[in-house]
Tab-separated table of C-alpha atoms in Angstrom:
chain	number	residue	atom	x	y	z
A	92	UNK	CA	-29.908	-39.018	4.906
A	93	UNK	CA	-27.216	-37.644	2.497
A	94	UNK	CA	-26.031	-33.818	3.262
A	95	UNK	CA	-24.762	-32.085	0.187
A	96	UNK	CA	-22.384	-28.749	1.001
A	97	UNK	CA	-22.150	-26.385	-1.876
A	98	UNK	CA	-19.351	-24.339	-0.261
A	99	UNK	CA	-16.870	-24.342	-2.299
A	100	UNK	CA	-15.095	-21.263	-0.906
A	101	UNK	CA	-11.318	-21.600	-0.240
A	102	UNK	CA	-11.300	-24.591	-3.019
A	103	UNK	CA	-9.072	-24.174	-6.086
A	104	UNK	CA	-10.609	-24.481	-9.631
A	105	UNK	CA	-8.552	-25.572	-12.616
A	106	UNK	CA	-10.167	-24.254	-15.974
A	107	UNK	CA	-9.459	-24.509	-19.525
A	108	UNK	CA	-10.792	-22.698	-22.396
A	109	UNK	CA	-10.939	-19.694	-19.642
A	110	UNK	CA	-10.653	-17.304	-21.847
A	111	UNK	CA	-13.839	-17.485	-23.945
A	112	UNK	CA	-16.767	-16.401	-22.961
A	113	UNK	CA	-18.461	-19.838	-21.277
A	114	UNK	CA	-15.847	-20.493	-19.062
A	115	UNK	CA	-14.875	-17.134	-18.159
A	116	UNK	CA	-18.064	-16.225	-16.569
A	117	UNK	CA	-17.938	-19.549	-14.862
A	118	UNK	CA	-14.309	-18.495	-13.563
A	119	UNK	CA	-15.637	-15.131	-12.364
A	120	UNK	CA	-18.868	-16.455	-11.034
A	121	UNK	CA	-16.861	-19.313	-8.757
A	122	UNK	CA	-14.476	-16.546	-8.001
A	123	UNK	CA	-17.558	-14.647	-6.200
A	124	UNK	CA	-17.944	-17.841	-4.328
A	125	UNK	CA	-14.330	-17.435	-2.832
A	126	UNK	CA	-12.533	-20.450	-5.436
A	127	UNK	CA	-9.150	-19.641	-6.319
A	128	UNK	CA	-9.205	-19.462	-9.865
A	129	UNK	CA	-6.735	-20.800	-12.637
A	130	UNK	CA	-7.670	-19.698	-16.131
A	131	UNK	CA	-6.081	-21.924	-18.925
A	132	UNK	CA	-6.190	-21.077	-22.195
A	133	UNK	CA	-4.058	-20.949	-25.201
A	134	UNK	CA	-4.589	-17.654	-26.133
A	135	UNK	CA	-3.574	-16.104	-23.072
A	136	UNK	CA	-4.875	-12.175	-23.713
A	137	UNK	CA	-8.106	-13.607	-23.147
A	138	UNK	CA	-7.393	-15.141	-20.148
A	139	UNK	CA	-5.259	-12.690	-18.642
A	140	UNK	CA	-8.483	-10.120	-19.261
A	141	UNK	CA	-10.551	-11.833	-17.346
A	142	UNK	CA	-7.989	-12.775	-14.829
A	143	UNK	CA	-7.838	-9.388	-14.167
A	144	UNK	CA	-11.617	-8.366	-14.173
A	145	UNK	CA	-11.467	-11.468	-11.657
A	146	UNK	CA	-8.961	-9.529	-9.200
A	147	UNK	CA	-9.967	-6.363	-9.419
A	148	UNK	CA	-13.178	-7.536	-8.102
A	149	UNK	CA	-11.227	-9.010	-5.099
A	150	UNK	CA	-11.373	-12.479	-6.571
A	151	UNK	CA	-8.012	-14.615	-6.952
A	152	UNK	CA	-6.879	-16.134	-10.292
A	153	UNK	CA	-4.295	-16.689	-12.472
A	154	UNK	CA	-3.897	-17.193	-15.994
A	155	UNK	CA	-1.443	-19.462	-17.711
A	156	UNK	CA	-0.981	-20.314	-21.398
A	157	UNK	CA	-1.860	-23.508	-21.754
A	158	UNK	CA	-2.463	-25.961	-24.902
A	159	UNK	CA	-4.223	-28.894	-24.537
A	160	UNK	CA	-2.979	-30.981	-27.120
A	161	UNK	CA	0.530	-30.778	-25.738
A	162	UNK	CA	1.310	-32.461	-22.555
A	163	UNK	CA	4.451	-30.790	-21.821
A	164	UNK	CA	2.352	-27.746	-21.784
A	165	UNK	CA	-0.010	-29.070	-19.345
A	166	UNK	CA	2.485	-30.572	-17.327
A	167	UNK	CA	3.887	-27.288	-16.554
A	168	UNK	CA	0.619	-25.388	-16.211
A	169	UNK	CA	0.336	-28.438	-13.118
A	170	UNK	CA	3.363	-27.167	-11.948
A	171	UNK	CA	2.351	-23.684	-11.876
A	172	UNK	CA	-0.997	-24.429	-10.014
A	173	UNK	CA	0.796	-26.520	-7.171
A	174	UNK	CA	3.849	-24.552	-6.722
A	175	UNK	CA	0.690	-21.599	-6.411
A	176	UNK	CA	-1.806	-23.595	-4.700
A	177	UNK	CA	-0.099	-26.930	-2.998
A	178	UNK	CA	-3.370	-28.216	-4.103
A	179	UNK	CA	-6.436	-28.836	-6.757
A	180	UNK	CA	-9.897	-29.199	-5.933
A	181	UNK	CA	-12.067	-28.836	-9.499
A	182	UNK	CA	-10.846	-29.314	-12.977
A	183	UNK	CA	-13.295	-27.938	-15.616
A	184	UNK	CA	-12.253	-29.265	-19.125
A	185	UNK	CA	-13.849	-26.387	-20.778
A	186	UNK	CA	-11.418	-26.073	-24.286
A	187	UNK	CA	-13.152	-26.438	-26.895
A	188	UNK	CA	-14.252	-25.458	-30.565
A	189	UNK	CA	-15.469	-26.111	-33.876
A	190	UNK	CA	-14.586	-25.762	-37.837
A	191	UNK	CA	-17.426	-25.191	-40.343
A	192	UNK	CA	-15.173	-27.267	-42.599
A	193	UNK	CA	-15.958	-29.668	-40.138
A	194	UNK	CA	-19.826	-29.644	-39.564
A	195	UNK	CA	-22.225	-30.167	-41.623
A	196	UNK	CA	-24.791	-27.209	-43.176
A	197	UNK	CA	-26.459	-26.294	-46.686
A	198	UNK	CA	-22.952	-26.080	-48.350
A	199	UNK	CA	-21.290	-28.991	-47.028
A	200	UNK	CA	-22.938	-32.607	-46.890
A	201	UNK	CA	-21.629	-35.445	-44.927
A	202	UNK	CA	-19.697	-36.875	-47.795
A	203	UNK	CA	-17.541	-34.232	-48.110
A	204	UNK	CA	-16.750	-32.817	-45.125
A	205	UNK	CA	-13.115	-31.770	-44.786
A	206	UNK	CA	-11.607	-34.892	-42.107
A	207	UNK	CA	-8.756	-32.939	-41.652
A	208	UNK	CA	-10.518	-30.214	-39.877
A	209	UNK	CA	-12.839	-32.927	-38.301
A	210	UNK	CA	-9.798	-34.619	-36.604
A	211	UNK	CA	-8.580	-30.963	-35.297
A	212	UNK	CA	-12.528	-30.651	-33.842
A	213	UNK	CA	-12.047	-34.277	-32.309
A	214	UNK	CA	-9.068	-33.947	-30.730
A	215	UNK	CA	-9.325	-30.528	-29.408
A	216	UNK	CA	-12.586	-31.571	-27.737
A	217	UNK	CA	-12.286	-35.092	-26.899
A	218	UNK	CA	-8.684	-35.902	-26.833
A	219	UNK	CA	-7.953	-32.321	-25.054
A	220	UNK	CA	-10.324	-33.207	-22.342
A	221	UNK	CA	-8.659	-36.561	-21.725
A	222	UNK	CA	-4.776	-35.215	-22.030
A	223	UNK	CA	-5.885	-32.813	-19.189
A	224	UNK	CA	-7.808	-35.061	-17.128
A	225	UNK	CA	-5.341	-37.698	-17.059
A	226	UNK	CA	-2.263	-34.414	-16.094
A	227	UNK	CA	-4.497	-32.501	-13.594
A	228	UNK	CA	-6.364	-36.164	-12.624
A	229	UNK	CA	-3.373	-37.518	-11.493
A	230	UNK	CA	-2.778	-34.526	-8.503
A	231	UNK	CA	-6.653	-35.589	-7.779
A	232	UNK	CA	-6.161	-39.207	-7.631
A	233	UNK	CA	-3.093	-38.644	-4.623
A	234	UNK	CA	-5.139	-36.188	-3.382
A	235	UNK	CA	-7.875	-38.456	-2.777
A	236	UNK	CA	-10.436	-35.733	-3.674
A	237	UNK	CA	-11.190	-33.103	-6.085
């Protein structure tokens, strides 16, 4: 028989895109649950709010500006997190968004959809996702866990 432990208190939780309002509650609501928080996001007002609703409900985060798209930035958010932490346990590629340019609707058919602001959609949701996973992955593959 397989035993599955849902503590997760003590661990600590990597998240982009903390600042909006998905992953923020997440952030808080793992915070309850004792996780040591890291909010990433590139607009870091928003993270820093919640960052601080976090603490001042005896939770313990951090925010730190963070883009995505740029590895350099990433690379020193990972530095920031394991000079803080010695350690990641969860990464939560939450960063995201979306462009009407970019979607599809009443005013905008498939044929003429603008691919510039498709290619921003793409790449800030798929190729952000990777870019992290492979900066923040790496600390989990020597880890061994996470």
């Amino acid at each position: 028989m397989y035993s599955v432990n849902f503590d997760i208190s003590g661990q600590v939780a990597v998240i982009t895109g903390a600042g909006g309002v998905i992953c923020g509650t997440v952030a808080k609501e793992m915070a309850k649950k004792g996780v040591k928080v890291v909010l990433l996001d590139l607009f870091l007002e928003s993270a820093q709010r919640i960052t601080d609703e976090i603490i001042a409900e005896g939770g313990d985060a951090i925010a730190i500006k963070t883009d995505v798209l740029d590895r350099e930035s990433l690379e020193a958010a990972r530095e920031q997190v394991m000079a803080k932490s010695g350690k990641i346990d969860i990464l939560i590629n939450g960063a995201g968004g979306n462009k009407p340019q970019a979607t599809i609707s009443k005013d905008i058919d498939f044929f003429h959809l603008d691919l510039n602001a498709f290619k921003w959609v793409f790449d800030l949701n798929v190729t952000g996702a990777v870019l992290t996973t492979m900066v923040f992955g790496e600390i989990l593959a020597k880890q061994g866990h996470g």
